[in-house]
Amino acid sequence: MQKRRILYVNQEIMPFSPETEMSKFAHDLPEFIQAHPEGKEIRTFMPKYNYVHEIRNQLHEVIRLSGMNLIINTIDHQLIIKVGAMPGSKTQVYFVDNDEYFSDRLPQRDKNGVFHPDNDERMLFFNRGSLEAVRKLAWKPNLIHTTGWFASMIPFYLRRFNKEDEFFNGTKVVVSIFGKDAFGEQLCEMMDKKLRLEGATAKDRLLYGGRDYISVMKTALTYAHGIVIASPDANPELVDYAKANKKNVLDYNPNTDEFYTQINKFYDLLIGNTRNKS
């Protein structure tokens, strides 16, 4: 019988990104889960920001996953997927790339600290591109775990995709809450129009209406199956929101090994007895 499959969609991963609480979590957790005695099969995705050095990290393009175009705000954008391995391990990391959105650009702000005005489109492209690549791999995950607001559109897209076909039917989503992930700006004022083009319902657009960090994350929590409080400084408004909505919530544990073991059991609880047959 096939191992359970966990897909990680991350805003940042150490050492491809500078070390932060989030990037370390996104590096260490998949390594722990993959090495756990009963084992799970994993895939990991992050954006290909300009500071990810292709030669140093030995990245190469995955031709069979690249080349498709994703229409964002009525414009075609080419999806490019590159892959590398975490140093010192066999854990593969897939990078979502695009010339306009990622190749020559820093994560969420430019070199002067200015919030990118098209961050909403970049977020849409990254989230949708990750799922499209997984679908093209014919690798159906039992569960998707997201880290960072930049990966927060995954629950929305799963709902949309499940209306179109059954590939992700039964896939559960876990969202992590951190403490230093917030942005103070608002996303593009045209975001509502772009969401309509992505198949968003009136409820979706109402949830995203604030176009700020709290609105984006609350929408992810609304559609998630489970929430992990991944930081002792996790945003209290989001923690209260998750618990008030009676979500499956796993509280933070400062003992890393215990915490990751609890997360592994949390996955099993959410997945239940189902296993992929593909």
PDB file of C-alpha atoms in Angstrom:
ATOM      1  CA  MET A   1       0.000   0.000   0.000  1.00  0.00           C
ATOM      2  CA  GLN A   2       1.295   3.428  -0.958  1.00  0.00           C
ATOM      3  CA  LYS A   3       2.754   5.799   1.618  1.00  0.00           C
ATOM      4  CA  ARG A   4       0.708   8.815   2.562  1.00  0.00           C
ATOM      5  CA  ARG A   5       1.671  11.886   0.603  1.00  0.00           C
ATOM      6  CA  ILE A   6       2.304  15.322   2.107  1.00  0.00           C
ATOM      7  CA  LEU A   7       2.747  18.409  -0.075  1.00  0.00           C
ATOM      8  CA  TYR A   8       4.446  21.431   1.477  1.00  0.00           C
ATOM      9  CA  VAL A   9       3.830  24.817  -0.139  1.00  0.00           C
ATOM     10  CA  ASN A  10       6.130  27.360   1.483  1.00  0.00           C
ATOM     11  CA  GLN A  11       6.717  31.083   1.321  1.00  0.00           C
ATOM     12  CA  GLU A  12      10.398  30.499   2.117  1.00  0.00           C
ATOM     13  CA  ILE A  13      12.753  27.629   2.955  1.00  0.00           C
ATOM     14  CA  MET A  14      16.174  27.726   4.584  1.00  0.00           C
ATOM     15  CA  PRO A  15      18.916  27.603   3.212  1.00  0.00           C
ATOM     16  CA  PHE A  16      17.468  28.814  -0.108  1.00  0.00           C
ATOM     17  CA  SER A  17      16.044  31.762   1.853  1.00  0.00           C
ATOM     18  CA  PRO A  18      17.620  33.649   4.766  1.00  0.00           C
ATOM     19  CA  GLU A  19      17.147  31.927   8.107  1.00  0.00           C
ATOM     20  CA  THR A  20      13.937  32.962   9.862  1.00  0.00           C
ATOM     21  CA  GLU A  21      11.579  31.144  12.184  1.00  0.00           C
ATOM     22  CA  MET A  22       9.426  30.284   9.165  1.00  0.00           C
ATOM     23  CA  SER A  23      12.188  29.239   6.766  1.00  0.00           C
ATOM     24  CA  LYS A  24      13.722  26.985   9.434  1.00  0.00           C
ATOM     25  CA  PHE A  25      10.335  25.380  10.149  1.00  0.00           C
ATOM     26  CA  ALA A  26       9.795  24.858   6.398  1.00  0.00           C
ATOM     27  CA  HIS A  27      13.188  23.138   6.168  1.00  0.00           C
ATOM     28  CA  ASP A  28      13.162  21.045   9.344  1.00  0.00           C
ATOM     29  CA  LEU A  29       9.585  19.751   9.393  1.00  0.00           C
ATOM     30  CA  PRO A  30       9.586  17.980   5.980  1.00  0.00           C
ATOM     31  CA  GLU A  31      12.979  16.439   6.804  1.00  0.00           C
ATOM     32  CA  PHE A  32      11.581  15.146  10.101  1.00  0.00           C
ATOM     33  CA  ILE A  33       8.393  13.787   8.537  1.00  0.00           C
ATOM     34  CA  GLN A  34      10.278  12.038   5.750  1.00  0.00           C
ATOM     35  CA  ALA A  35      12.674  10.415   8.244  1.00  0.00           C
ATOM     36  CA  HIS A  36       9.917   9.271  10.612  1.00  0.00           C
ATOM     37  CA  PRO A  37       9.848   5.475  11.098  1.00  0.00           C
ATOM     38  CA  GLU A  38       6.605   4.806   9.222  1.00  0.00           C
ATOM     39  CA  GLY A  39       7.619   7.304   6.569  1.00  0.00           C
ATOM     40  CA  LYS A  40       5.629   9.576   4.314  1.00  0.00           C
ATOM     41  CA  GLU A  41       6.260  10.612   0.743  1.00  0.00           C
ATOM     42  CA  ILE A  42       6.720  14.368   0.423  1.00  0.00           C
ATOM     43  CA  ARG A  43       7.027  17.118  -2.181  1.00  0.00           C
ATOM     44  CA  THR A  44       8.025  20.706  -1.357  1.00  0.00           C
ATOM     45  CA  PHE A  45       7.421  23.927  -3.292  1.00  0.00           C
ATOM     46  CA  MET A  46       8.562  27.546  -2.917  1.00  0.00           C
ATOM     47  CA  PRO A  47       8.866  30.570  -5.243  1.00  0.00           C
ATOM     48  CA  LYS A  48      12.089  31.015  -7.222  1.00  0.00           C
ATOM     49  CA  TYR A  49      13.074  34.425  -5.855  1.00  0.00           C
ATOM     50  CA  ASN A  50      16.060  36.166  -7.431  1.00  0.00           C
ATOM     51  CA  TYR A  51      18.338  35.358  -4.492  1.00  0.00           C
ATOM     52  CA  VAL A  52      18.001  31.586  -5.105  1.00  0.00           C
ATOM     53  CA  HIS A  53      21.290  30.885  -6.897  1.00  0.00           C
ATOM     54  CA  GLU A  54      20.677  28.327  -9.647  1.00  0.00           C
ATOM     55  CA  ILE A  55      24.270  27.162 -10.149  1.00  0.00           C
ATOM     56  CA  ARG A  56      25.196  27.053  -6.466  1.00  0.00           C
ATOM     57  CA  ASN A  57      22.015  25.124  -5.644  1.00  0.00           C
ATOM     58  CA  GLN A  58      22.299  22.959  -8.784  1.00  0.00           C
ATOM     59  CA  LEU A  59      18.801  23.763  -9.985  1.00  0.00           C
ATOM     60  CA  HIS A  60      17.560  22.447 -13.289  1.00  0.00           C
ATOM     61  CA  GLU A  61      14.326  22.974 -15.151  1.00  0.00           C
ATOM     62  CA  VAL A  62      11.766  20.175 -15.101  1.00  0.00           C
ATOM     63  CA  ILE A  63      10.769  20.270 -18.741  1.00  0.00           C
ATOM     64  CA  ARG A  64       7.689  18.077 -18.396  1.00  0.00           C
ATOM     65  CA  LEU A  65       6.264  20.401 -15.737  1.00  0.00           C
ATOM     66  CA  SER A  66       7.211  23.674 -17.416  1.00  0.00           C
ATOM     67  CA  GLY A  67       5.751  25.412 -20.428  1.00  0.00           C
ATOM     68  CA  MET A  68       2.075  25.653 -19.556  1.00  0.00           C
ATOM     69  CA  ASN A  69       0.593  29.141 -19.375  1.00  0.00           C
ATOM     70  CA  LEU A  70      -1.491  30.352 -16.442  1.00  0.00           C
ATOM     71  CA  ILE A  71      -3.906  33.197 -17.133  1.00  0.00           C
ATOM     72  CA  ILE A  72      -3.736  35.741 -14.311  1.00  0.00           C
ATOM     73  CA  ASN A  73      -5.829  38.898 -14.737  1.00  0.00           C
ATOM     74  CA  THR A  74      -6.526  37.964 -18.391  1.00  0.00           C
ATOM     75  CA  ILE A  75      -2.805  37.761 -19.274  1.00  0.00           C
ATOM     76  CA  ASP A  76      -0.870  34.574 -20.061  1.00  0.00           C
ATOM     77  CA  HIS A  77       2.130  33.925 -17.824  1.00  0.00           C
ATOM     78  CA  GLN A  78       4.481  31.029 -18.457  1.00  0.00           C
ATOM     79  CA  LEU A  79       4.905  28.558 -15.610  1.00  0.00           C
ATOM     80  CA  ILE A  80       8.492  27.366 -15.178  1.00  0.00           C
ATOM     81  CA  ILE A  81       9.339  24.656 -12.638  1.00  0.00           C
ATOM     82  CA  LYS A  82      12.879  24.084 -11.444  1.00  0.00           C
ATOM     83  CA  VAL A  83      14.089  21.522  -8.946  1.00  0.00           C
ATOM     84  CA  GLY A  84      16.981  21.142  -6.536  1.00  0.00           C
ATOM     85  CA  ALA A  85      17.751  19.280  -3.331  1.00  0.00           C
ATOM     86  CA  MET A  86      18.162  20.500   0.219  1.00  0.00           C
ATOM     87  CA  PRO A  87      21.897  20.406   1.003  1.00  0.00           C
ATOM     88  CA  GLY A  88      22.928  17.226   2.766  1.00  0.00           C
ATOM     89  CA  SER A  89      19.663  15.416   2.091  1.00  0.00           C
ATOM     90  CA  LYS A  90      17.599  13.789  -0.628  1.00  0.00           C
ATOM     91  CA  THR A  91      14.634  16.074  -0.048  1.00  0.00           C
ATOM     92  CA  GLN A  92      13.729  17.705  -3.361  1.00  0.00           C
ATOM     93  CA  VAL A  93      12.476  21.265  -3.568  1.00  0.00           C
ATOM     94  CA  TYR A  94      10.483  22.442  -6.576  1.00  0.00           C
ATOM     95  CA  PHE A  95      10.718  26.147  -7.439  1.00  0.00           C
ATOM     96  CA  VAL A  96       7.887  28.006  -9.154  1.00  0.00           C
ATOM     97  CA  ASP A  97       9.392  30.527 -11.548  1.00  0.00           C
ATOM     98  CA  ASN A  98       8.236  33.127 -14.053  1.00  0.00           C
ATOM     99  CA  ASP A  99      10.176  35.931 -15.732  1.00  0.00           C
ATOM    100  CA  GLU A 100       7.701  38.676 -14.793  1.00  0.00           C
ATOM    101  CA  TYR A 101       6.866  37.581 -11.267  1.00  0.00           C
ATOM    102  CA  PHE A 102       9.959  35.946  -9.748  1.00  0.00           C
ATOM    103  CA  SER A 103      13.225  35.544 -11.668  1.00  0.00           C
ATOM    104  CA  ASP A 104      14.584  39.051 -11.126  1.00  0.00           C
ATOM    105  CA  ARG A 105      12.643  40.041  -8.024  1.00  0.00           C
ATOM    106  CA  LEU A 106      12.945  39.841  -4.263  1.00  0.00           C
ATOM    107  CA  PRO A 107      10.172  38.122  -2.254  1.00  0.00           C
ATOM    108  CA  GLN A 108       7.511  40.657  -1.221  1.00  0.00           C
ATOM    109  CA  ARG A 109       9.398  43.969  -1.339  1.00  0.00           C
ATOM    110  CA  ASP A 110      11.895  45.555  -3.691  1.00  0.00           C
ATOM    111  CA  LYS A 111      15.453  46.537  -2.739  1.00  0.00           C
ATOM    112  CA  ASN A 112      14.119  49.823  -1.314  1.00  0.00           C
ATOM    113  CA  GLY A 113      11.615  48.029   0.930  1.00  0.00           C
ATOM    114  CA  VAL A 114       8.589  48.954  -1.188  1.00  0.00           C
ATOM    115  CA  PHE A 115       5.777  46.376  -1.213  1.00  0.00           C
ATOM    116  CA  HIS A 116       5.379  44.971  -4.748  1.00  0.00           C
ATOM    117  CA  PRO A 117       2.097  46.383  -6.181  1.00  0.00           C
ATOM    118  CA  ASP A 118       1.364  43.086  -7.965  1.00  0.00           C
ATOM    119  CA  ASN A 119       1.897  40.832  -4.934  1.00  0.00           C
ATOM    120  CA  ASP A 120      -1.684  39.622  -5.273  1.00  0.00           C
ATOM    121  CA  GLU A 121      -0.988  38.340  -8.807  1.00  0.00           C
ATOM    122  CA  ARG A 122       2.344  36.836  -7.768  1.00  0.00           C
ATOM    123  CA  MET A 123       0.596  35.026  -4.915  1.00  0.00           C
ATOM    124  CA  LEU A 124      -2.146  33.739  -7.237  1.00  0.00           C
ATOM    125  CA  PHE A 125       0.442  32.515  -9.733  1.00  0.00           C
ATOM    126  CA  PHE A 126       2.593  30.764  -7.123  1.00  0.00           C
ATOM    127  CA  ASN A 127      -0.297  28.958  -5.426  1.00  0.00           C
ATOM    128  CA  ARG A 128      -2.024  27.925  -8.613  1.00  0.00           C
ATOM    129  CA  GLY A 129       1.271  27.026 -10.285  1.00  0.00           C
ATOM    130  CA  SER A 130       2.240  24.724  -7.401  1.00  0.00           C
ATOM    131  CA  LEU A 131      -1.038  22.835  -7.643  1.00  0.00           C
ATOM    132  CA  GLU A 132      -0.933  22.643 -11.437  1.00  0.00           C
ATOM    133  CA  ALA A 133       2.596  21.196 -11.286  1.00  0.00           C
ATOM    134  CA  VAL A 134       1.521  18.564  -8.764  1.00  0.00           C
ATOM    135  CA  ARG A 135      -1.446  17.671 -10.936  1.00  0.00           C
ATOM    136  CA  LYS A 136       0.833  17.352 -13.961  1.00  0.00           C
ATOM    137  CA  LEU A 137       3.095  15.088 -11.896  1.00  0.00           C
ATOM    138  CA  ALA A 138       0.011  12.908 -11.280  1.00  0.00           C
ATOM    139  CA  TRP A 139       1.065  12.995  -7.618  1.00  0.00           C
ATOM    140  CA  LYS A 140      -2.102  13.370  -5.569  1.00  0.00           C
ATOM    141  CA  PRO A 141      -1.379  14.506  -1.996  1.00  0.00           C
ATOM    142  CA  ASN A 142      -3.343  13.269   0.989  1.00  0.00           C
ATOM    143  CA  LEU A 143      -2.598  16.550   2.731  1.00  0.00           C
ATOM    144  CA  ILE A 144      -1.131  19.964   1.874  1.00  0.00           C
ATOM    145  CA  HIS A 145       0.635  21.999   4.565  1.00  0.00           C
ATOM    146  CA  THR A 146       1.189  25.702   3.834  1.00  0.00           C
ATOM    147  CA  THR A 147       3.552  28.156   5.518  1.00  0.00           C
ATOM    148  CA  GLY A 148       3.369  31.916   5.070  1.00  0.00           C
ATOM    149  CA  TRP A 149       0.718  34.283   3.750  1.00  0.00           C
ATOM    150  CA  PHE A 150       2.201  33.984   0.265  1.00  0.00           C
ATOM    151  CA  ALA A 151       1.033  30.344   0.219  1.00  0.00           C
ATOM    152  CA  SER A 152      -2.357  31.109   1.746  1.00  0.00           C
ATOM    153  CA  MET A 153      -4.408  30.780  -1.465  1.00  0.00           C
ATOM    154  CA  ILE A 154      -4.064  26.984  -1.493  1.00  0.00           C
ATOM    155  CA  PRO A 155      -7.344  26.326   0.409  1.00  0.00           C
ATOM    156  CA  PHE A 156      -9.204  28.646  -1.978  1.00  0.00           C
ATOM    157  CA  TYR A 157      -7.785  26.966  -5.074  1.00  0.00           C
ATOM    158  CA  LEU A 158      -8.531  23.471  -3.791  1.00  0.00           C
ATOM    159  CA  ARG A 159     -12.190  24.373  -3.462  1.00  0.00           C
ATOM    160  CA  ARG A 160     -12.200  25.798  -6.976  1.00  0.00           C
ATOM    161  CA  PHE A 161     -10.337  22.872  -8.523  1.00  0.00           C
ATOM    162  CA  ASN A 162     -12.600  20.321  -6.858  1.00  0.00           C
ATOM    163  CA  LYS A 163     -15.514  21.860  -8.726  1.00  0.00           C
ATOM    164  CA  GLU A 164     -13.697  21.201 -12.014  1.00  0.00           C
ATOM    165  CA  ASP A 165     -12.319  17.676 -11.490  1.00  0.00           C
ATOM    166  CA  GLU A 166     -11.691  15.156  -8.751  1.00  0.00           C
ATOM    167  CA  PHE A 167      -7.888  15.095  -8.690  1.00  0.00           C
ATOM    168  CA  PHE A 168      -7.662  16.840  -5.306  1.00  0.00           C
ATOM    169  CA  ASN A 169     -10.865  15.307  -3.971  1.00  0.00           C
ATOM    170  CA  GLY A 170     -10.263  14.259  -0.366  1.00  0.00           C
ATOM    171  CA  THR A 171      -7.036  16.241   0.007  1.00  0.00           C
ATOM    172  CA  LYS A 172      -6.839  17.993   3.382  1.00  0.00           C
ATOM    173  CA  VAL A 173      -5.172  21.354   4.030  1.00  0.00           C
ATOM    174  CA  VAL A 174      -3.214  22.510   7.079  1.00  0.00           C
ATOM    175  CA  VAL A 175      -2.270  26.175   7.489  1.00  0.00           C
ATOM    176  CA  SER A 176       0.516  27.381   9.796  1.00  0.00           C
ATOM    177  CA  ILE A 177       0.261  30.610  11.793  1.00  0.00           C
ATOM    178  CA  PHE A 178       3.470  32.524  12.539  1.00  0.00           C
ATOM    179  CA  GLY A 179       4.223  35.705  14.427  1.00  0.00           C
ATOM    180  CA  LYS A 180       6.459  37.739  12.097  1.00  0.00           C
ATOM    181  CA  ASP A 181       4.793  37.086   8.771  1.00  0.00           C
ATOM    182  CA  ALA A 182       2.482  40.094   8.552  1.00  0.00           C
ATOM    183  CA  PHE A 183       2.542  42.965   6.070  1.00  0.00           C
ATOM    184  CA  GLY A 184       1.042  46.366   6.826  1.00  0.00           C
ATOM    185  CA  GLU A 185      -0.049  47.328   3.322  1.00  0.00           C
ATOM    186  CA  GLN A 186      -3.138  46.346   1.338  1.00  0.00           C
ATOM    187  CA  LEU A 187      -3.015  44.157  -1.735  1.00  0.00           C
ATOM    188  CA  CYS A 188      -4.039  45.617  -5.118  1.00  0.00           C
ATOM    189  CA  GLU A 189      -7.416  47.370  -5.190  1.00  0.00           C
ATOM    190  CA  MET A 190      -8.238  45.336  -8.312  1.00  0.00           C
ATOM    191  CA  MET A 191      -7.885  42.074  -6.399  1.00  0.00           C
ATOM    192  CA  ASP A 192     -11.662  41.518  -6.332  1.00  0.00           C
ATOM    193  CA  LYS A 193     -11.786  41.527 -10.154  1.00  0.00           C
ATOM    194  CA  LYS A 194      -8.804  39.142 -10.352  1.00  0.00           C
ATOM    195  CA  LEU A 195     -10.449  36.781  -7.860  1.00  0.00           C
ATOM    196  CA  ARG A 196     -13.643  36.747  -9.942  1.00  0.00           C
ATOM    197  CA  LEU A 197     -11.566  35.707 -12.931  1.00  0.00           C
ATOM    198  CA  GLU A 198     -10.126  32.898 -10.785  1.00  0.00           C
ATOM    199  CA  GLY A 199     -13.626  31.600 -10.045  1.00  0.00           C
ATOM    200  CA  ALA A 200     -14.068  33.150  -6.600  1.00  0.00           C
ATOM    201  CA  THR A 201     -17.578  33.158  -5.175  1.00  0.00           C
ATOM    202  CA  ALA A 202     -19.214  36.164  -3.516  1.00  0.00           C
ATOM    203  CA  LYS A 203     -18.324  34.627  -0.132  1.00  0.00           C
ATOM    204  CA  ASP A 204     -14.681  34.262  -1.146  1.00  0.00           C
ATOM    205  CA  ARG A 205     -14.475  37.875  -2.276  1.00  0.00           C
ATOM    206  CA  LEU A 206     -16.153  39.097   0.900  1.00  0.00           C
ATOM    207  CA  LEU A 207     -13.611  37.243   3.024  1.00  0.00           C
ATOM    208  CA  TYR A 208     -10.726  38.703   1.008  1.00  0.00           C
ATOM    209  CA  GLY A 209     -12.370  42.131   1.006  1.00  0.00           C
ATOM    210  CA  GLY A 210      -9.946  43.812   3.400  1.00  0.00           C
ATOM    211  CA  ARG A 211      -7.024  42.920   1.112  1.00  0.00           C
ATOM    212  CA  ASP A 212      -4.731  42.968   4.154  1.00  0.00           C
ATOM    213  CA  TYR A 213      -2.741  40.312   5.987  1.00  0.00           C
ATOM    214  CA  ILE A 214      -5.532  39.444   8.431  1.00  0.00           C
ATOM    215  CA  SER A 215      -8.155  39.079   5.670  1.00  0.00           C
ATOM    216  CA  VAL A 216      -5.889  36.860   3.560  1.00  0.00           C
ATOM    217  CA  MET A 217      -4.986  34.615   6.478  1.00  0.00           C
ATOM    218  CA  LYS A 218      -8.525  34.432   7.907  1.00  0.00           C
ATOM    219  CA  THR A 219      -9.760  33.245   4.518  1.00  0.00           C
ATOM    220  CA  ALA A 220      -7.113  30.511   4.499  1.00  0.00           C
ATOM    221  CA  LEU A 221      -8.104  29.476   8.024  1.00  0.00           C
ATOM    222  CA  THR A 222     -11.794  29.456   7.074  1.00  0.00           C
ATOM    223  CA  TYR A 223     -11.228  26.871   4.334  1.00  0.00           C
ATOM    224  CA  ALA A 224      -8.440  24.869   6.029  1.00  0.00           C
ATOM    225  CA  HIS A 225      -9.059  21.515   7.703  1.00  0.00           C
ATOM    226  CA  GLY A 226      -6.420  22.068  10.364  1.00  0.00           C
ATOM    227  CA  ILE A 227      -4.268  24.855  11.792  1.00  0.00           C
ATOM    228  CA  VAL A 228      -0.817  24.612  13.349  1.00  0.00           C
ATOM    229  CA  ILE A 229       0.264  27.367  15.727  1.00  0.00           C
ATOM    230  CA  ALA A 230       3.870  27.338  14.545  1.00  0.00           C
ATOM    231  CA  SER A 231       5.298  30.123  16.697  1.00  0.00           C
ATOM    232  CA  PRO A 232       5.132  31.289  20.333  1.00  0.00           C
ATOM    233  CA  ASP A 233       4.425  34.753  18.872  1.00  0.00           C
ATOM    234  CA  ALA A 234       1.668  33.626  16.489  1.00  0.00           C
ATOM    235  CA  ASN A 235      -0.786  36.397  15.644  1.00  0.00           C
ATOM    236  CA  PRO A 236      -3.328  36.312  18.528  1.00  0.00           C
ATOM    237  CA  GLU A 237      -6.218  37.529  16.368  1.00  0.00           C
ATOM    238  CA  LEU A 238      -5.689  34.627  13.968  1.00  0.00           C
ATOM    239  CA  VAL A 239      -5.280  32.101  16.804  1.00  0.00           C
ATOM    240  CA  ASP A 240      -8.526  33.306  18.401  1.00  0.00           C
ATOM    241  CA  TYR A 241     -10.286  33.186  15.028  1.00  0.00           C
ATOM    242  CA  ALA A 242      -9.165  29.613  14.371  1.00  0.00           C
ATOM    243  CA  LYS A 243     -10.279  28.387  17.786  1.00  0.00           C
ATOM    244  CA  ALA A 244     -13.548  30.326  17.734  1.00  0.00           C
ATOM    245  CA  ASN A 245     -14.439  28.646  14.446  1.00  0.00           C
ATOM    246  CA  LYS A 246     -13.898  25.223  16.067  1.00  0.00           C
ATOM    247  CA  LYS A 247     -11.124  24.237  13.711  1.00  0.00           C
ATOM    248  CA  ASN A 248      -8.713  21.400  14.428  1.00  0.00           C
ATOM    249  CA  VAL A 249      -5.942  23.431  16.044  1.00  0.00           C
ATOM    250  CA  LEU A 250      -2.544  22.151  17.172  1.00  0.00           C
ATOM    251  CA  ASP A 251      -0.944  24.448  19.721  1.00  0.00           C
ATOM    252  CA  TYR A 252       2.720  25.425  19.678  1.00  0.00           C
ATOM    253  CA  ASN A 253       5.201  23.238  21.559  1.00  0.00           C
ATOM    254  CA  PRO A 254       8.701  24.662  22.236  1.00  0.00           C
ATOM    255  CA  ASN A 255      10.179  21.141  22.251  1.00  0.00           C
ATOM    256  CA  THR A 256      10.905  20.717  18.537  1.00  0.00           C
ATOM    257  CA  ASP A 257      11.010  16.901  18.406  1.00  0.00           C
ATOM    258  CA  GLU A 258       7.796  16.620  20.395  1.00  0.00           C
ATOM    259  CA  PHE A 259       6.159  19.314  18.270  1.00  0.00           C
ATOM    260  CA  TYR A 260       7.052  17.681  14.969  1.00  0.00           C
ATOM    261  CA  THR A 261       5.892  14.301  16.281  1.00  0.00           C
ATOM    262  CA  GLN A 262       2.590  15.925  17.243  1.00  0.00           C
ATOM    263  CA  ILE A 263       2.287  17.453  13.777  1.00  0.00           C
ATOM    264  CA  ASN A 264       2.879  14.037  12.205  1.00  0.00           C
ATOM    265  CA  LYS A 265       0.079  12.573  14.335  1.00  0.00           C
ATOM    266  CA  PHE A 266      -2.066  15.614  13.462  1.00  0.00           C
ATOM    267  CA  TYR A 267      -1.637  14.769   9.775  1.00  0.00           C
ATOM    268  CA  ASP A 268      -2.756  11.190  10.419  1.00  0.00           C
ATOM    269  CA  LEU A 269      -5.787  12.427  12.358  1.00  0.00           C
ATOM    270  CA  LEU A 270      -6.877  14.688   9.497  1.00  0.00           C
ATOM    271  CA  ILE A 271      -6.154  12.177   6.743  1.00  0.00           C
ATOM    272  CA  GLY A 272      -7.897   9.333   8.589  1.00  0.00           C
ATOM    273  CA  ASN A 273      -7.736   5.903   7.008  1.00  0.00           C
ATOM    274  CA  THR A 274      -7.699   7.064   3.418  1.00  0.00           C
ATOM    275  CA  ARG A 275      -4.679   6.326   1.220  1.00  0.00           C
ATOM    276  CA  ASN A 276      -3.980   7.214  -2.377  1.00  0.00           C
ATOM    277  CA  LYS A 277      -4.375   4.400  -4.862  1.00  0.00           C
ATOM    278  CA  SER A 278      -2.818   6.231  -7.814  1.00  0.00           C
TER     279      SER A 278
END
